[in-house]
Amino acid sequence: MDSKKLTLSNGAPYFEHQDSQTVGPRGPVLLQDFILQENLAHFVRERIPERIVHAKGSGAYGTFTVTHDISQYTRAKLFSKVGNSCRMFARFSTVGGEKGSADTARDPRGFALKFYTEDGNWDLVGNNTPVFFIKDAKKFPDFIHTQKRVPKTNLKSATMMWDFWSLNPESLHQVLILMSDRGTPYGYRHMHGFGSHTFSMINSQNERVWVKFHFKTKQGIKNFTDEEAVKMAGENPDFAQEDLCNAIENGEFPKWTMYIQVMTEEQAKDFRWNPFDVTKVWSHDDFPLIEVGEMELNEVPVNYFAHVEQSTFSPSSLIDGISFSPDKMLQGRLFSYPDAHRYRVGVNAHQLEVNRCPFAVNNYQRDGFMADSSHYQDQPNYHPNSFDDLKPDPAYKSYEYELDSAHVAHYNRNDNDADHYTQPGLLYTKAMNPEDRASLISNIVGSMKGISGPKREEIINRQLCHFFRTNIELGMKVASQLNINIDANMMNHSK
């Protein structure tokens, strides 16, 4: 059997891969050695801009299977009957660190899913937490800057993190989750996933309900303690990547059960909080989990860069029967995510294997960097025209609805929705056991000890007021371990 020939990018075979062409054995290298030029030129262009957030991640292919009927809520073809299935791709990630950072860093974890359905690709882009730090996308760049590096020193800073959080009490719910052991999950297989935002489903009768998506790990929740996470960061900063790859290669395919919560439009009007506020959760007692299906990851991508690094996800990748909501953070992501992909990967990123819809894609988008015309070839690039048979299908007409108000303004995001403490308080008293609370306090104290500079006392006291408002015991224990004397003034501010 003939072996394959080594070739250049144009397919021409060549032999001299190890030695440059020179003038004599010790002479200068010639500019005409185009083999050297091509290999070096490609090498320095092997990387694309890393993601601003979610830069360090792992991915795998798998299958999603519908196990329970939810067709009463959505007309999406994927959910039209029990037993339906589709191929999918999942990418898990840390959020704040760079591409070379440690997998075990204290951070939320991205939980991004791409379902390759017959009605197009559906992306559900969430986290391993049901809430987020902020409720308006306008605040997102400022928040992420505090999770990155100080411009002068290029060092991470506990001071700027806690300064921002103490000035933005809406972050408290997520901060308590982050500072618990849930902030350092044991790899990606042992954590839940959430769509986090409120989405909508529309059924065949053109009726809409609000939904939240949940993915519960079938491997069981498992977290590192802070000490274990720090130790593992030094021993194996790629722990989560290795854990996921090894499990799949060994046939221990990780699985998650998908659930939804459903809220009617009438229930949304009477809900205690803004149902579209991503810093809040819906009580499972009031809105119980409804089982939908199972996701299994069973295939490690053959090339990390081509599939995991070049994968793109966006909440705007929706399919008929699943739509968005007025969630301000979600609305911002509908723009920012596809915009990031156009910058990072290119305007034709959707043509790459990992992002490509395996079913029909018919539109009039043409050209741009890395355009591949193998699908549309010489078809018209305008509509309407007299030559192709593409027709907009009225069955996919968008859901029509009335808005509650026609008044345009920059509304304060916290108007009539300034309760930042009840749900974090319930998290602390109801969802956490004594061991969880002890770890939470220890992790908070360890982080806040890093606050420095002339505003140190001001920042700590401001954050302690939030903890006191959440739960007196929480505030007292954090203050005690930080050696802060609690005065009456602070207690009065917390009431």
Short mmCIF file of C-alpha atoms in Angstrom, two decimals:
data_model
loop_
_atom_site.label_atom_id
_atom_site.label_comp_id
_atom_site.label_asym_id
_atom_site.label_seq_id
_atom_site.Cartn_x
_atom_site.Cartn_y
_atom_site.Cartn_z
CA MET A 1 0.00 0.00 0.00
CA ASP A 2 1.42 3.39 -1.04
CA SER A 3 2.03 5.85 1.78
CA LYS A 4 0.56 9.33 1.59
CA LYS A 5 2.79 12.06 0.17
CA LEU A 6 3.75 15.17 2.12
CA THR A 7 2.30 18.21 0.31
CA LEU A 8 2.01 21.96 0.44
CA SER A 9 -1.38 23.61 0.93
CA ASN A 10 -1.92 23.60 -2.84
CA GLY A 11 -1.54 19.81 -2.87
CA ALA A 12 1.91 19.75 -4.48
CA PRO A 13 4.17 17.03 -2.99
CA TYR A 14 7.59 18.07 -1.67
CA PHE A 15 10.56 16.45 0.05
CA GLU A 16 12.57 19.11 1.91
CA HIS A 17 10.65 19.45 5.19
CA GLN A 18 13.58 19.48 7.63
CA ASP A 19 16.23 21.63 5.94
CA SER A 20 15.98 25.17 4.58
CA GLN A 21 17.47 26.06 1.21
CA THR A 22 20.76 27.91 1.77
CA VAL A 23 23.75 29.23 -0.15
CA GLY A 24 26.22 26.57 0.82
CA PRO A 25 25.98 24.41 3.98
CA ARG A 26 26.66 27.43 6.25
CA GLY A 27 25.30 30.19 4.06
CA PRO A 28 22.19 32.41 4.41
CA VAL A 29 18.69 31.10 3.81
CA LEU A 30 17.16 31.97 0.46
CA LEU A 31 13.93 33.95 0.18
CA GLN A 32 12.88 31.61 -2.61
CA ASP A 33 12.39 28.69 -0.16
CA PHE A 34 8.62 29.03 -0.37
CA ILE A 35 8.14 25.81 1.64
CA LEU A 36 9.82 27.47 4.62
CA GLN A 37 7.75 30.62 4.03
CA GLU A 38 4.42 28.80 3.92
CA ASN A 39 5.02 26.73 7.04
CA LEU A 40 6.27 29.70 9.10
CA ALA A 41 3.52 32.03 7.82
CA HIS A 42 0.82 29.52 8.71
CA PHE A 43 2.39 28.81 12.09
CA VAL A 44 2.21 32.43 13.27
CA ARG A 45 -1.47 32.50 12.26
CA GLU A 46 -2.49 29.25 13.98
CA ARG A 47 -4.43 31.03 16.69
CA ILE A 48 -7.53 33.16 16.60
CA PRO A 49 -8.46 35.74 19.27
CA GLU A 50 -9.41 33.92 22.44
CA ARG A 51 -12.84 34.47 23.89
CA ILE A 52 -13.00 37.52 26.17
CA VAL A 53 -14.94 35.34 28.61
CA HIS A 54 -15.14 31.54 28.65
CA ALA A 55 -11.67 31.33 27.08
CA LYS A 56 -10.65 28.05 28.78
CA GLY A 57 -13.01 25.21 27.95
CA SER A 58 -13.65 21.60 27.00
CA GLY A 59 -16.10 20.15 24.52
CA ALA A 60 -17.66 16.91 23.35
CA TYR A 61 -20.28 15.60 20.96
CA GLY A 62 -23.23 13.53 22.03
CA THR A 63 -26.93 12.82 21.71
CA PHE A 64 -30.07 14.35 23.15
CA THR A 65 -33.17 12.14 23.43
CA VAL A 66 -36.71 13.23 24.33
CA THR A 67 -38.11 11.04 27.11
CA HIS A 68 -41.25 12.96 28.13
CA ASP A 69 -43.96 14.76 26.17
CA ILE A 70 -43.92 18.58 26.39
CA SER A 71 -45.68 19.21 23.06
CA GLN A 72 -48.42 21.04 24.95
CA TYR A 73 -45.89 23.82 25.56
CA THR A 74 -43.87 23.93 22.33
CA ARG A 75 -44.31 23.22 18.64
CA ALA A 76 -40.56 22.63 18.21
CA LYS A 77 -40.22 19.51 16.07
CA LEU A 78 -37.53 18.11 18.35
CA PHE A 79 -40.10 17.84 21.14
CA SER A 80 -43.01 16.67 18.98
CA LYS A 81 -42.88 13.12 20.31
CA VAL A 82 -41.14 10.93 22.85
CA GLY A 83 -38.14 9.14 21.36
CA ASN A 84 -37.03 11.97 19.09
CA SER A 85 -33.30 12.56 19.24
CA CYS A 86 -30.63 14.71 17.69
CA ARG A 87 -26.87 15.03 17.67
CA MET A 88 -25.46 17.75 19.89
CA PHE A 89 -22.26 19.46 20.94
CA ALA A 90 -21.47 20.74 24.43
CA ARG A 91 -18.78 23.14 25.57
CA PHE A 92 -17.99 23.70 29.25
CA SER A 93 -15.70 26.47 30.43
CA THR A 94 -14.44 28.71 33.16
CA VAL A 95 -15.47 32.35 32.73
CA GLY A 96 -12.93 34.88 33.93
CA GLY A 97 -9.58 33.26 33.19
CA GLU A 98 -7.47 33.25 30.06
CA LYS A 99 -7.03 30.23 27.80
CA GLY A 100 -4.06 28.97 29.84
CA SER A 101 -5.69 29.38 33.24
CA ALA A 102 -6.50 26.54 35.62
CA ASP A 103 -9.65 24.45 35.23
CA THR A 104 -10.21 24.46 39.00
CA ALA A 105 -10.28 28.25 39.50
CA ARG A 106 -13.09 29.67 41.63
CA ASP A 107 -15.42 30.80 38.89
CA PRO A 108 -18.82 30.06 37.39
CA ARG A 109 -18.72 27.42 34.65
CA GLY A 110 -20.13 27.92 31.19
CA PHE A 111 -22.62 25.27 30.06
CA ALA A 112 -23.16 25.80 26.31
CA LEU A 113 -25.19 23.32 24.27
CA LYS A 114 -25.76 23.10 20.51
CA PHE A 115 -28.62 20.89 19.31
CA TYR A 116 -28.47 20.00 15.60
CA THR A 117 -32.22 19.81 14.88
CA GLU A 118 -34.12 19.44 11.62
CA ASP A 119 -35.44 22.98 12.10
CA GLY A 120 -31.94 24.43 12.49
CA ASN A 121 -29.33 24.59 15.20
CA TRP A 122 -30.60 25.51 18.66
CA ASP A 123 -28.04 26.93 21.10
CA LEU A 124 -28.78 26.95 24.82
CA VAL A 125 -25.98 29.03 26.30
CA GLY A 126 -26.01 28.99 30.09
CA ASN A 127 -23.93 28.37 33.21
CA ASN A 128 -23.71 25.88 36.06
CA THR A 129 -25.68 28.37 38.17
CA PRO A 130 -29.35 29.35 37.84
CA VAL A 131 -28.60 33.06 38.37
CA PHE A 132 -26.01 35.66 37.34
CA PHE A 133 -24.19 38.63 38.90
CA ILE A 134 -26.04 41.40 37.06
CA LYS A 135 -29.45 41.88 35.49
CA ASP A 136 -28.68 44.36 32.68
CA ALA A 137 -26.20 43.76 29.84
CA LYS A 138 -25.12 47.40 29.95
CA LYS A 139 -23.20 46.52 33.11
CA PHE A 140 -21.47 43.48 31.61
CA PRO A 141 -18.19 45.06 30.37
CA ASP A 142 -17.65 46.74 33.74
CA PHE A 143 -18.35 43.54 35.62
CA ILE A 144 -16.01 41.42 33.49
CA HIS A 145 -13.24 44.01 33.80
CA THR A 146 -13.33 43.41 37.57
CA GLN A 147 -12.86 39.68 37.00
CA LYS A 148 -9.87 40.19 34.71
CA ARG A 149 -6.68 42.12 35.45
CA VAL A 150 -5.74 45.56 36.76
CA PRO A 151 -4.59 47.66 33.76
CA LYS A 152 -1.42 48.87 35.50
CA THR A 153 -0.09 45.72 37.15
CA ASN A 154 -1.83 43.09 34.95
CA LEU A 155 -2.66 41.25 38.18
CA LYS A 156 -6.00 39.93 39.40
CA SER A 157 -7.47 42.00 42.19
CA ALA A 158 -9.72 41.02 45.08
CA THR A 159 -10.09 44.74 45.75
CA MET A 160 -11.78 45.58 42.47
CA MET A 161 -13.93 42.42 42.58
CA TRP A 162 -15.34 43.14 46.02
CA ASP A 163 -15.56 46.87 45.29
CA PHE A 164 -17.86 46.13 42.34
CA TRP A 165 -19.89 43.51 44.21
CA SER A 166 -20.32 45.72 47.27
CA LEU A 167 -21.59 48.53 45.04
CA ASN A 168 -23.95 46.16 43.18
CA PRO A 169 -26.04 44.20 45.70
CA GLU A 170 -27.91 42.49 42.85
CA SER A 171 -24.76 40.33 42.53
CA LEU A 172 -25.17 38.87 46.03
CA HIS A 173 -27.11 35.73 45.04
CA GLN A 174 -24.46 34.67 42.55
CA VAL A 175 -21.61 35.72 44.85
CA LEU A 176 -22.82 33.34 47.56
CA ILE A 177 -22.95 30.49 45.03
CA LEU A 178 -19.50 31.39 43.70
CA MET A 179 -17.99 31.53 47.18
CA SER A 180 -19.49 28.17 48.14
CA ASP A 181 -17.88 24.92 47.06
CA ARG A 182 -20.12 25.09 43.98
CA GLY A 183 -17.61 27.69 42.77
CA THR A 184 -15.00 24.94 42.39
CA PRO A 185 -16.76 21.95 40.78
CA TYR A 186 -14.94 18.65 40.40
CA GLY A 187 -14.54 18.85 36.64
CA TYR A 188 -17.48 19.31 34.31
CA ARG A 189 -19.24 15.95 34.68
CA HIS A 190 -20.33 16.54 38.29
CA MET A 191 -22.20 19.83 37.96
CA HIS A 192 -25.70 20.86 36.96
CA GLY A 193 -26.39 23.17 34.01
CA PHE A 194 -28.94 25.93 33.60
CA GLY A 195 -30.23 28.10 30.79
CA SER A 196 -30.29 30.68 33.62
CA HIS A 197 -32.40 33.18 31.67
CA THR A 198 -36.14 33.01 31.22
CA PHE A 199 -37.02 31.81 27.73
CA SER A 200 -40.38 31.21 26.08
CA MET A 201 -42.07 28.30 24.38
CA ILE A 202 -44.82 28.63 21.78
CA ASN A 203 -47.15 25.71 20.98
CA SER A 204 -49.11 24.72 17.89
CA GLN A 205 -52.07 26.85 19.06
CA ASN A 206 -49.75 29.90 19.10
CA GLU A 207 -49.89 30.06 22.89
CA ARG A 208 -46.84 31.23 24.83
CA VAL A 209 -45.45 30.23 28.22
CA TRP A 210 -42.28 31.30 30.00
CA VAL A 211 -39.71 28.58 30.73
CA LYS A 212 -36.42 27.96 32.49
CA PHE A 213 -34.10 25.10 31.47
CA HIS A 214 -32.34 22.81 33.94
CA PHE A 215 -29.82 20.00 33.33
CA LYS A 216 -29.19 17.76 36.33
CA THR A 217 -26.03 15.68 36.29
CA LYS A 218 -26.57 11.93 36.56
CA GLN A 219 -23.02 11.54 37.89
CA GLY A 220 -23.96 13.34 41.11
CA ILE A 221 -22.75 16.70 42.38
CA LYS A 222 -19.11 16.72 43.40
CA ASN A 223 -17.00 19.76 44.30
CA PHE A 224 -13.46 20.56 45.35
CA THR A 225 -12.87 22.36 48.59
CA ASP A 226 -10.94 25.60 48.19
CA GLU A 227 -7.73 23.92 49.37
CA GLU A 228 -8.19 21.00 46.97
CA ALA A 229 -8.94 23.32 44.04
CA VAL A 230 -5.82 25.41 44.65
CA LYS A 231 -3.68 22.27 44.99
CA MET A 232 -5.08 20.77 41.77
CA ALA A 233 -4.46 24.05 39.90
CA GLY A 234 -0.75 23.49 40.54
CA GLU A 235 -0.71 19.74 39.92
CA ASN A 236 -2.94 19.60 36.83
CA PRO A 237 -4.37 22.89 35.53
CA ASP A 238 -6.13 20.88 32.79
CA PHE A 239 -7.93 18.61 35.25
CA ALA A 240 -11.44 19.13 33.88
CA GLN A 241 -10.36 18.59 30.26
CA GLU A 242 -8.54 15.39 31.19
CA ASP A 243 -11.43 14.15 33.33
CA LEU A 244 -13.98 14.65 30.54
CA CYS A 245 -11.81 13.10 27.82
CA ASN A 246 -10.83 10.10 29.95
CA ALA A 247 -14.42 9.37 30.96
CA ILE A 248 -15.64 9.37 27.36
CA GLU A 249 -12.69 7.38 26.04
CA ASN A 250 -13.31 4.80 28.79
CA GLY A 251 -16.96 4.48 27.80
CA GLU A 252 -18.22 6.23 30.96
CA PHE A 253 -20.42 8.60 28.98
CA PRO A 254 -21.56 11.53 31.15
CA LYS A 255 -25.29 12.19 31.17
CA TRP A 256 -27.64 14.92 32.27
CA THR A 257 -31.43 14.93 32.63
CA MET A 258 -33.14 17.95 31.10
CA TYR A 259 -36.06 19.60 32.90
CA ILE A 260 -38.09 22.75 32.37
CA GLN A 261 -40.01 25.03 34.70
CA VAL A 262 -43.14 26.56 33.18
CA MET A 263 -44.81 29.86 34.13
CA THR A 264 -47.91 31.16 32.39
CA GLU A 265 -48.21 34.76 31.32
CA GLU A 266 -50.86 35.28 33.99
CA GLN A 267 -48.61 33.83 36.68
CA ALA A 268 -45.81 36.12 35.54
CA LYS A 269 -47.96 39.18 36.20
CA ASP A 270 -48.48 38.15 39.83
CA PHE A 271 -44.99 36.78 40.53
CA ARG A 272 -43.32 38.24 43.62
CA TRP A 273 -40.23 39.23 41.65
CA ASN A 274 -39.61 40.19 38.05
CA PRO A 275 -39.76 36.76 36.35
CA PHE A 276 -37.24 37.98 33.76
CA ASP A 277 -34.60 38.98 36.33
CA VAL A 278 -31.62 36.64 35.91
CA THR A 279 -30.47 37.33 39.48
CA LYS A 280 -33.58 35.50 40.78
CA VAL A 281 -34.81 31.89 40.67
CA TRP A 282 -38.30 30.43 40.47
CA SER A 283 -39.21 28.29 43.47
CA HIS A 284 -39.49 24.60 42.61
CA ASP A 285 -42.43 24.39 45.00
CA ASP A 286 -44.39 26.90 42.95
CA PHE A 287 -43.02 25.92 39.54
CA PRO A 288 -42.00 22.24 39.73
CA LEU A 289 -39.43 20.67 37.43
CA ILE A 290 -40.94 18.90 34.42
CA GLU A 291 -38.74 16.16 32.97
CA VAL A 292 -38.01 16.44 29.25
CA GLY A 293 -35.12 14.29 28.10
CA GLU A 294 -31.56 13.06 28.48
CA MET A 295 -28.29 14.36 27.12
CA GLU A 296 -25.32 12.01 26.74
CA LEU A 297 -21.81 12.99 25.70
CA ASN A 298 -20.04 10.13 23.94
CA GLU A 299 -17.51 11.51 21.46
CA VAL A 300 -14.30 13.47 22.00
CA PRO A 301 -13.72 15.82 19.04
CA VAL A 302 -10.91 14.64 16.78
CA ASN A 303 -9.26 18.07 16.82
CA TYR A 304 -9.62 20.46 19.77
CA PHE A 305 -8.97 23.66 17.85
CA ALA A 306 -11.23 22.89 14.90
CA HIS A 307 -14.18 21.85 17.05
CA VAL A 308 -13.91 23.25 20.58
CA GLU A 309 -11.99 26.49 19.98
CA GLN A 310 -13.87 27.38 16.79
CA SER A 311 -17.29 26.43 18.13
CA THR A 312 -19.68 29.35 18.39
CA PHE A 313 -22.81 29.58 20.53
CA SER A 314 -25.42 32.28 20.72
CA PRO A 315 -28.77 32.67 22.52
CA SER A 316 -30.01 34.09 19.21
CA SER A 317 -29.70 30.63 17.62
CA LEU A 318 -33.30 29.69 18.31
CA ILE A 319 -35.70 27.34 16.55
CA ASP A 320 -39.42 27.52 15.91
CA GLY A 321 -41.31 26.89 19.15
CA ILE A 322 -38.53 28.23 21.42
CA SER A 323 -37.95 31.96 21.81
CA PHE A 324 -36.59 34.70 24.04
CA SER A 325 -38.07 36.84 26.83
CA PRO A 326 -37.74 40.47 28.00
CA ASP A 327 -34.80 39.46 30.25
CA LYS A 328 -32.46 42.47 29.86
CA MET A 329 -29.31 40.34 30.10
CA LEU A 330 -30.63 37.89 27.52
CA GLN A 331 -31.61 40.71 25.18
CA GLY A 332 -28.04 42.04 25.29
CA ARG A 333 -26.59 38.59 24.63
CA LEU A 334 -28.76 38.22 21.51
CA PHE A 335 -26.46 40.87 19.99
CA SER A 336 -23.13 40.44 21.75
CA TYR A 337 -22.63 36.71 21.23
CA PRO A 338 -22.98 36.54 17.43
CA ASP A 339 -21.04 39.80 17.23
CA ALA A 340 -18.18 38.19 19.19
CA HIS A 341 -18.14 35.24 16.81
CA ARG A 342 -18.04 37.44 13.73
CA TYR A 343 -14.98 39.16 15.20
CA ARG A 344 -13.26 36.10 16.66
CA VAL A 345 -13.88 33.40 14.05
CA GLY A 346 -15.29 35.29 11.08
CA VAL A 347 -18.53 36.16 9.35
CA ASN A 348 -18.74 32.65 7.90
CA ALA A 349 -18.13 30.81 11.19
CA HIS A 350 -21.47 29.05 10.70
CA GLN A 351 -19.98 27.18 7.72
CA LEU A 352 -17.40 25.39 9.88
CA GLU A 353 -18.08 21.75 10.69
CA VAL A 354 -18.85 22.20 14.38
CA ASN A 355 -21.21 25.12 13.78
CA ARG A 356 -22.81 24.01 10.51
CA CYS A 357 -26.45 22.98 10.45
CA PRO A 358 -26.40 19.41 9.08
CA PHE A 359 -29.77 19.98 7.44
CA ALA A 360 -30.75 22.60 4.85
CA VAL A 361 -29.40 26.15 5.04
CA ASN A 362 -30.88 28.36 2.34
CA ASN A 363 -30.38 32.11 2.35
CA TYR A 364 -28.87 34.97 0.39
CA GLN A 365 -25.78 35.56 2.52
CA ARG A 366 -22.68 35.53 0.34
CA ASP A 367 -18.97 36.22 0.32
CA GLY A 368 -16.78 37.45 3.20
CA PHE A 369 -13.66 35.87 4.63
CA MET A 370 -13.43 32.08 4.17
CA ALA A 371 -16.66 31.88 2.14
CA ASP A 372 -17.48 28.35 0.99
CA SER A 373 -19.83 28.26 -2.01
CA SER A 374 -20.15 24.47 -2.20
CA HIS A 375 -23.77 24.71 -1.02
CA TYR A 376 -25.17 27.68 -2.94
CA GLN A 377 -22.72 27.74 -5.89
CA ASP A 378 -24.20 29.96 -8.64
CA GLN A 379 -27.62 30.45 -7.07
CA PRO A 380 -29.00 34.03 -6.97
CA ASN A 381 -27.81 36.23 -4.12
CA TYR A 382 -30.98 38.35 -3.96
CA HIS A 383 -34.66 37.96 -3.15
CA PRO A 384 -37.19 37.93 -4.69
CA ASN A 385 -35.91 36.43 -7.92
CA SER A 386 -37.23 34.39 -10.86
CA PHE A 387 -34.66 31.59 -10.77
CA ASP A 388 -34.65 29.68 -7.49
CA ASP A 389 -37.44 27.94 -5.62
CA LEU A 390 -36.81 29.38 -2.13
CA LYS A 391 -40.02 30.49 -0.49
CA PRO A 392 -40.55 31.89 3.03
CA ASP A 393 -42.77 29.39 4.87
CA PRO A 394 -45.71 31.05 6.70
CA ALA A 395 -45.78 28.12 9.15
CA TYR A 396 -42.70 29.68 10.76
CA LYS A 397 -44.17 33.15 11.20
CA SER A 398 -42.96 34.82 14.39
CA TYR A 399 -45.14 34.94 17.46
CA GLU A 400 -47.02 38.25 17.68
CA TYR A 401 -47.68 39.92 21.02
CA GLU A 402 -48.60 43.18 22.71
CA LEU A 403 -46.19 45.02 24.99
CA ASP A 404 -47.29 46.23 28.42
CA SER A 405 -46.05 49.76 27.77
CA ALA A 406 -45.36 52.09 24.85
CA HIS A 407 -43.29 54.47 26.96
CA VAL A 408 -39.57 54.51 26.10
CA ALA A 409 -37.08 55.44 28.84
CA HIS A 410 -33.94 54.30 30.63
CA TYR A 411 -35.75 52.54 33.47
CA ASN A 412 -33.87 51.85 36.67
CA ARG A 413 -33.30 48.10 36.62
CA ASN A 414 -34.16 47.91 40.33
CA ASP A 415 -37.42 49.86 40.27
CA ASN A 416 -39.97 47.76 42.17
CA ASP A 417 -37.41 44.95 42.14
CA ALA A 418 -34.81 45.90 44.73
CA ASP A 419 -35.04 42.81 46.93
CA HIS A 420 -31.51 41.48 46.59
CA TYR A 421 -31.49 39.65 49.92
CA THR A 422 -34.44 37.27 50.32
CA GLN A 423 -33.29 34.66 47.82
CA PRO A 424 -29.62 34.70 48.93
CA GLY A 425 -30.91 34.35 52.49
CA LEU A 426 -32.94 31.28 51.51
CA LEU A 427 -29.90 29.88 49.72
CA TYR A 428 -27.90 30.22 52.93
CA THR A 429 -30.53 28.90 55.36
CA LYS A 430 -32.47 26.36 53.27
CA ALA A 431 -30.26 25.12 50.41
CA MET A 432 -26.98 24.88 52.33
CA ASN A 433 -26.19 22.46 55.13
CA PRO A 434 -23.83 23.39 58.02
CA GLU A 435 -20.77 22.12 56.13
CA ASP A 436 -21.74 24.17 53.05
CA ARG A 437 -22.15 27.29 55.19
CA ALA A 438 -18.79 26.75 56.88
CA SER A 439 -17.04 26.42 53.50
CA LEU A 440 -18.87 29.48 52.17
CA ILE A 441 -17.74 31.66 55.08
CA SER A 442 -14.17 30.36 54.91
CA ASN A 443 -14.00 31.04 51.16
CA ILE A 444 -15.49 34.54 51.52
CA VAL A 445 -13.03 35.43 54.26
CA GLY A 446 -10.10 34.03 52.30
CA SER A 447 -11.04 36.13 49.29
CA MET A 448 -11.88 39.33 51.17
CA LYS A 449 -8.55 39.21 53.00
CA GLY A 450 -7.05 40.09 49.63
CA ILE A 451 -8.77 43.49 49.60
CA SER A 452 -6.10 46.18 49.99
CA GLY A 453 -5.47 49.89 49.60
CA PRO A 454 -6.95 53.07 51.10
CA LYS A 455 -10.56 51.97 50.43
CA ARG A 456 -10.13 48.57 52.08
CA GLU A 457 -12.22 49.29 55.17
CA GLU A 458 -14.94 51.05 53.18
CA ILE A 459 -15.30 48.14 50.73
CA ILE A 460 -15.32 45.49 53.47
CA ASN A 461 -17.89 47.34 55.56
CA ARG A 462 -20.14 47.93 52.56
CA GLN A 463 -20.06 44.25 51.66
CA LEU A 464 -20.63 43.22 55.29
CA CYS A 465 -23.83 45.29 55.28
CA HIS A 466 -25.07 43.14 52.38
CA PHE A 467 -24.20 39.96 54.28
CA PHE A 468 -26.05 41.21 57.37
CA ARG A 469 -29.11 41.99 55.26
CA THR A 470 -28.93 38.46 53.89
CA ASN A 471 -28.51 36.69 57.20
CA ILE A 472 -27.28 38.00 60.57
CA GLU A 473 -25.29 34.84 61.29
CA LEU A 474 -23.54 35.08 57.91
CA GLY A 475 -22.58 38.71 58.53
CA MET A 476 -21.39 38.05 62.07
CA LYS A 477 -19.22 35.09 61.16
CA VAL A 478 -17.58 36.83 58.18
CA ALA A 479 -16.94 39.97 60.25
CA SER A 480 -15.54 37.95 63.15
CA GLN A 481 -13.11 36.02 60.96
CA LEU A 482 -12.02 39.26 59.27
CA ASN A 483 -11.42 40.74 62.76
CA ILE A 484 -13.89 43.54 62.07
CA ASN A 485 -15.56 45.17 65.06
CA ILE A 486 -19.30 45.36 64.46
CA ASP A 487 -20.67 48.73 65.47
CA ALA A 488 -24.28 49.79 65.86
CA ASN A 489 -24.08 51.93 62.76
CA MET A 490 -23.34 48.91 60.55
CA MET A 491 -26.14 46.91 62.15
CA ASN A 492 -28.59 49.76 61.55
CA HIS A 493 -27.55 49.97 57.88
CA SER A 494 -28.24 46.28 57.50
CA LYS A 495 -31.81 46.47 58.73
#
